[in-house]
Amino acid sequence: MLKKHVTGAKSPHLEPGAEMLARNRPTSRLGGSLLFGSLVPATKEAPALEPLGKKLSALPPHGAPGLKKVPGQLPLLCSRRPPPEKPACAQPPEGWSPALKTQGKLNTRPGKVIVFSEPGCQGSSREVWEDAADASGWAAASIRVVRGCWVLYEQPEFQGRKLVLPEGDMELRVPGPAWSTQGIGSLRRAVCDYCIPEISLFPEEGLKGEQVKLTEALEDLQGLERPLQVASATVSAGLWLLYPKPFFEDTPYILEPGEYPTSEAWSTSDPSVGSLKPVRLMTPIICHSFPQAVVYEAPGFQGQSWEVSRDIYNLQQPEDSQSPHLASVGSLRILGGCWVGYEKEGFRGHQYLLEEGAYADWTHWGGFDEWLTSLRVIRTDFGDPAVVLFEAMDFEGPGVEVRAALPDVELVRHGPRTQAIHVLSGVWVAYEQKGVYRNCDDWGAGNSALASLQPVLQVGEHDLHFVSKIQLFSGPDFLGDHISFEDDQASLPASFQPQSCRVHGGSWILFDDKNFQGDQHILSEGEFPTLTAMGCLSSTVLGSLRKVPLHFAEPAIFLYGRECFEGKEIELDREVRSLQAEGFNNHVLSVRIEGGVWVLCEHSDFRGRQWLVSSCEITNWLTYSGTQRVGSLYPIKQRRAYFRLWNAALGGFLAVPDHVEDMKAGRVVVSEPRAGGSFVWYYEDGLLKNQVAPTMSLQVIGPPSLGSKVVLWAESRLPRQTWSINDSGHICSQMFEGRILDVKGGRGYDRDHVVLWELAKDRASQIWTVHVL
């Protein structure tokens, strides 16, 4: 795994607008930069881009596990930036344009705020999508800003004192200088795009004197070699907070785009400014994973509408007679999931990333023109995004791993050219689906310039909770009646014959007969529009279904050429599309699985009959399956599941102290239940990790003797210590054979500390129960 090299270098002070004169250049949502070129003049190192959006989409069909995934192409959005509202005492700067002097376009982000009647984002709630000129009658004790940056006003019609609301949660009834008023008067969205913020400061009134231009936060203006006196200012882009004291202390003044010829223009007579910072938008997010959109024929959500939850090849010519025929698409609402809109039918032409929110007309989704003809859902696990950038083609040379939004690739010492990309997980703006991109043509770019990128994240109140759900439809292509299940079903309704299905989270086994009998059809997360796509015959009638259990062990399987684990042995830890093509014999007579849950298929390319097998030993595969052939196989991949580890003998959970990420090593103990993230664990690539310390994992200190203490240590420490949790409830060390997790006990101060011990039947403290959230 490649690790990123982070440097403390500052981003260059870019000047928005002046470099975006090139017509038809695709503009990204990343701080006003171009995804493949940044807001930097074209040079020999970073040449200007050719227009994108002319290639056919390369998105893969939604297939079964193991099918080849072709990387998708998603050039970023183009949308004209709306004129920002001017503050009451400010005037637009001379020569300044809301569109940043550009013929390019910036995509606006749909806004959303949830107002709660009780503190802690509890009680009754009200969703707000647009400016509210009079909110004086609302019960408001706390606010959750889902998208955008908003300004809260003390009085209706955007009057009186105001408070900036960045993305996140905020209490409104906490006494203090920021906001001591009960309730709110009005609410307005102030920042709605990813334009690079810019402010110019002047030491004299009337915008005179030596100009200082900033695009980043400055925590102590008086600590500079030449302390700044700020008597006037110009905000060209973004929303800025000016603090009277250094390090962002005291109540800030709020400056929106416009001219401030005197300090009185931002409501103070004191020209001293201690620190300042811009309010930035976070990465694109989705709150509801189930895809749902409503398409309207006319702007403003008027006219005939069509509710969709699947890919639509042509919105004006539906493939079935039940769907409405829309003359055009004038507006739409994205209620759940993350979508891509296309200018032309068949997922072609200019492409637009559509977050959850309301799009009143084509300018709101960043349309190149008024046409929106096809829609496609982004279906993948949005958790734990990771991407590796390479400067050379075909993944030659060093790479840089990125796991969070990166406004400037130079911050991780990556050069101006990116000629190969490996998307390890998640969805990244401009690159859809997991996959590898061997050169810039693969992702649809005209050259190798790449300046910034960011992932799409899934967030919400229950983002740690694991839910496995299957949705069955009576018709193909997810049409007709549907029923959903989150638990095993020994018998499906006789009157309901599934013809298509969607799997949301986890994996499921579908059986031909009731009571989990008959042929098995294993489906992992994804869409299956027909019985054939589900691995069934067109005449198959499904009788029962069962969830694939969660597992916490790295995949490991052994195949043998003779019974009772004799003969030629094959050890595998990955999927194999064809045993014969890999040089192995596909005649198998015994099987031993030491880790993971595996699907064994009768023929190559995951065809034929399937068998789901977990940790077990099968001495005679012919007797077990009715065949001695295994053509292909793959381990079930499961999305991250968070859980608590309960030790019934001691009446406590496995836990670590708070703020453990600030320590070199963290104590791991059994503690009585209480609130806090230090009790929440997850399993990743064999490592046991805690939610509050994502860069650390469970490890043994010193030699593996009886009673050696187990702690949280840096994940990068070698040798790599991995674990597994078996069906008996033992947490087993994979490095130190025969050693498992136990609790020291006794009467000492460290009696609650976890240690390494050998398996002992009389020690109930060795048994752990996994409580999945």
Short mmCIF file of C-alpha atoms in Angstrom, two decimals, residues 348-523:
data_model
loop_
_atom_site.label_atom_id
_atom_site.label_comp_id
_atom_site.label_asym_id
_atom_site.label_seq_id
_atom_site.Cartn_x
_atom_site.Cartn_y
_atom_site.Cartn_z
CA ARG A 348 -23.27 10.71 -23.57
CA GLY A 349 -22.28 14.32 -23.87
CA HIS A 350 -21.66 16.81 -21.08
CA GLN A 351 -21.96 15.28 -17.64
CA TYR A 352 -23.18 16.80 -14.37
CA LEU A 353 -22.65 15.49 -10.85
CA LEU A 354 -25.98 15.75 -9.01
CA GLU A 355 -25.91 15.85 -5.22
CA GLU A 356 -29.03 15.52 -3.11
CA GLY A 357 -30.97 18.76 -3.43
CA ALA A 358 -33.29 20.82 -5.61
CA TYR A 359 -32.39 22.04 -9.11
CA ALA A 360 -35.00 24.59 -10.22
CA ASP A 361 -33.70 24.87 -13.79
CA TRP A 362 -30.77 23.87 -15.99
CA THR A 363 -28.47 26.58 -14.62
CA HIS A 364 -28.72 25.07 -11.14
CA TRP A 365 -27.27 21.73 -12.21
CA GLY A 366 -24.53 23.49 -14.19
CA GLY A 367 -25.94 22.75 -17.61
CA PHE A 368 -23.87 23.42 -20.70
CA ASP A 369 -27.26 23.99 -22.30
CA GLU A 370 -30.89 23.24 -21.44
CA TRP A 371 -30.70 19.54 -22.34
CA LEU A 372 -30.65 16.75 -19.78
CA THR A 373 -31.55 13.49 -21.48
CA SER A 374 -30.21 10.57 -19.43
CA LEU A 375 -29.48 9.80 -15.77
CA ARG A 376 -27.20 7.30 -14.09
CA VAL A 377 -26.79 6.36 -10.42
CA ILE A 378 -23.36 6.14 -8.84
CA ARG A 379 -23.47 2.84 -6.99
CA THR A 380 -20.54 1.99 -4.76
CA ASP A 381 -19.39 2.09 -1.16
CA PHE A 382 -18.77 5.77 -0.41
CA GLY A 383 -16.89 4.98 2.80
CA ASP A 384 -13.13 5.17 3.24
CA PRO A 385 -12.22 6.78 -0.10
CA ALA A 386 -8.67 6.22 -1.32
CA VAL A 387 -6.90 7.00 -4.57
CA VAL A 388 -3.27 6.69 -5.71
CA LEU A 389 -1.80 9.20 -8.17
CA PHE A 390 1.15 8.37 -10.41
CA GLU A 391 3.23 10.80 -12.43
CA ALA A 392 4.20 8.08 -14.92
CA MET A 393 1.99 5.93 -17.12
CA ASP A 394 1.20 2.29 -16.27
CA PHE A 395 1.82 2.94 -12.54
CA GLU A 396 5.56 3.26 -12.99
CA GLY A 397 7.58 4.99 -10.29
CA PRO A 398 6.39 6.26 -6.92
CA GLY A 399 2.76 7.01 -6.20
CA VAL A 400 0.97 9.25 -3.72
CA GLU A 401 -2.03 7.93 -1.81
CA VAL A 402 -4.83 10.42 -1.10
CA ARG A 403 -7.71 9.74 1.32
CA ALA A 404 -9.26 13.19 1.70
CA ALA A 405 -10.05 16.26 -0.38
CA LEU A 406 -6.86 17.65 -1.88
CA PRO A 407 -7.10 21.27 -3.04
CA ASP A 408 -3.59 21.22 -4.50
CA VAL A 409 -1.58 18.12 -5.43
CA GLU A 410 1.63 20.01 -4.66
CA LEU A 411 0.71 19.72 -0.98
CA VAL A 412 1.61 16.02 -1.16
CA ARG A 413 4.72 16.63 -3.29
CA HIS A 414 3.02 15.41 -6.41
CA GLY A 415 4.18 16.89 -9.69
CA PRO A 416 2.12 18.83 -12.23
CA ARG A 417 1.42 15.73 -14.33
CA THR A 418 -0.73 12.76 -13.40
CA GLN A 419 -0.52 10.00 -15.99
CA ALA A 420 -2.03 7.07 -14.07
CA ILE A 421 -4.60 6.74 -11.31
CA HIS A 422 -5.62 3.80 -9.15
CA VAL A 423 -8.95 4.37 -7.41
CA LEU A 424 -8.73 2.01 -4.45
CA SER A 425 -12.14 2.77 -2.97
CA GLY A 426 -14.97 5.25 -2.91
CA VAL A 427 -16.08 7.78 -5.51
CA TRP A 428 -13.91 10.72 -6.46
CA VAL A 429 -15.07 13.80 -8.32
CA ALA A 430 -14.17 13.22 -11.96
CA TYR A 431 -13.51 9.51 -11.49
CA GLU A 432 -16.42 7.16 -10.91
CA GLN A 433 -16.27 3.61 -9.59
CA LYS A 434 -13.28 1.68 -8.39
CA GLY A 435 -10.72 1.00 -11.08
CA VAL A 436 -7.36 1.80 -12.57
CA TYR A 437 -6.50 4.45 -15.13
CA ARG A 438 -3.27 3.68 -16.97
CA ASN A 439 -3.08 7.01 -18.76
CA CYS A 440 -4.96 10.29 -18.96
CA ASP A 441 -7.03 9.12 -21.94
CA ASP A 442 -8.66 6.51 -19.66
CA TRP A 443 -10.37 9.18 -17.58
CA GLY A 444 -11.24 11.36 -20.54
CA ALA A 445 -8.63 14.10 -20.17
CA GLY A 446 -6.85 15.72 -23.06
CA ASN A 447 -3.57 15.83 -21.13
CA SER A 448 -2.00 14.80 -17.84
CA ALA A 449 -2.45 18.02 -15.88
CA LEU A 450 -4.28 17.44 -12.57
CA ALA A 451 -4.44 20.09 -9.88
CA SER A 452 -6.98 18.99 -7.25
CA LEU A 453 -9.53 16.32 -6.42
CA GLN A 454 -12.03 15.41 -3.73
CA PRO A 455 -14.14 12.39 -2.75
CA VAL A 456 -17.90 12.07 -2.47
CA LEU A 457 -18.74 11.08 1.11
CA GLN A 458 -21.76 9.51 2.72
CA VAL A 459 -22.69 11.02 6.08
CA GLY A 460 -25.65 11.05 8.43
CA GLU A 461 -26.79 10.35 11.94
CA HIS A 462 -26.43 6.60 11.49
CA ASP A 463 -23.37 6.41 9.30
CA LEU A 464 -21.72 3.89 11.68
CA HIS A 465 -24.67 1.52 11.56
CA PHE A 466 -24.41 -1.49 9.28
CA VAL A 467 -27.62 -2.41 7.48
CA SER A 468 -27.98 -5.31 5.07
CA LYS A 469 -31.09 -5.05 2.91
CA ILE A 470 -32.43 -6.67 -0.26
CA GLN A 471 -35.25 -5.29 -2.40
CA LEU A 472 -37.11 -7.66 -4.75
CA PHE A 473 -39.21 -6.47 -7.71
CA SER A 474 -42.00 -8.35 -9.50
CA GLY A 475 -40.88 -7.03 -12.90
CA PRO A 476 -37.54 -6.69 -14.68
CA ASP A 477 -35.62 -3.40 -14.53
CA PHE A 478 -36.93 -2.75 -10.99
CA LEU A 479 -40.52 -2.26 -12.11
CA GLY A 480 -43.79 -3.53 -10.66
CA ASP A 481 -44.47 -4.33 -7.02
CA HIS A 482 -41.58 -4.68 -4.61
CA ILE A 483 -40.86 -6.08 -1.16
CA SER A 484 -37.81 -5.49 1.06
CA PHE A 485 -36.12 -7.68 3.66
CA GLU A 486 -33.42 -7.10 6.27
CA ASP A 487 -33.61 -10.59 7.81
CA ASP A 488 -33.54 -14.18 6.58
CA GLN A 489 -36.74 -15.41 4.90
CA ALA A 490 -37.35 -19.17 5.03
CA SER A 491 -40.31 -18.78 2.64
CA LEU A 492 -41.07 -16.07 0.09
CA PRO A 493 -44.74 -15.27 -0.70
CA ALA A 494 -46.07 -17.77 -3.24
CA SER A 495 -47.82 -15.00 -5.17
CA PHE A 496 -44.64 -12.95 -5.58
CA GLN A 497 -42.08 -14.06 -8.16
CA PRO A 498 -38.99 -11.77 -8.21
CA GLN A 499 -37.69 -10.72 -11.63
CA SER A 500 -35.08 -8.16 -10.52
CA CYS A 501 -33.51 -6.97 -7.28
CA ARG A 502 -31.27 -4.48 -5.54
CA VAL A 503 -28.88 -5.35 -2.72
CA HIS A 504 -28.19 -2.49 -0.29
CA GLY A 505 -25.32 -3.37 2.03
CA GLY A 506 -23.95 -6.82 2.70
CA SER A 507 -24.44 -9.93 0.55
CA TRP A 508 -27.37 -12.34 0.23
CA ILE A 509 -27.93 -15.97 -0.78
CA LEU A 510 -31.03 -16.70 -2.88
CA PHE A 511 -32.32 -20.28 -2.89
CA ASP A 512 -34.51 -22.04 -5.44
CA ASP A 513 -36.49 -23.83 -2.73
CA LYS A 514 -37.99 -22.95 0.64
CA ASN A 515 -36.11 -23.40 3.92
CA PHE A 516 -32.80 -22.47 2.31
CA GLN A 517 -32.68 -25.51 0.06
CA GLY A 518 -31.86 -25.94 -3.62
CA ASP A 519 -29.35 -24.13 -5.82
CA GLN A 520 -27.69 -21.04 -4.38
CA HIS A 521 -27.33 -17.66 -6.07
CA ILE A 522 -25.01 -15.28 -4.19
CA LEU A 523 -25.48 -11.55 -4.73
#
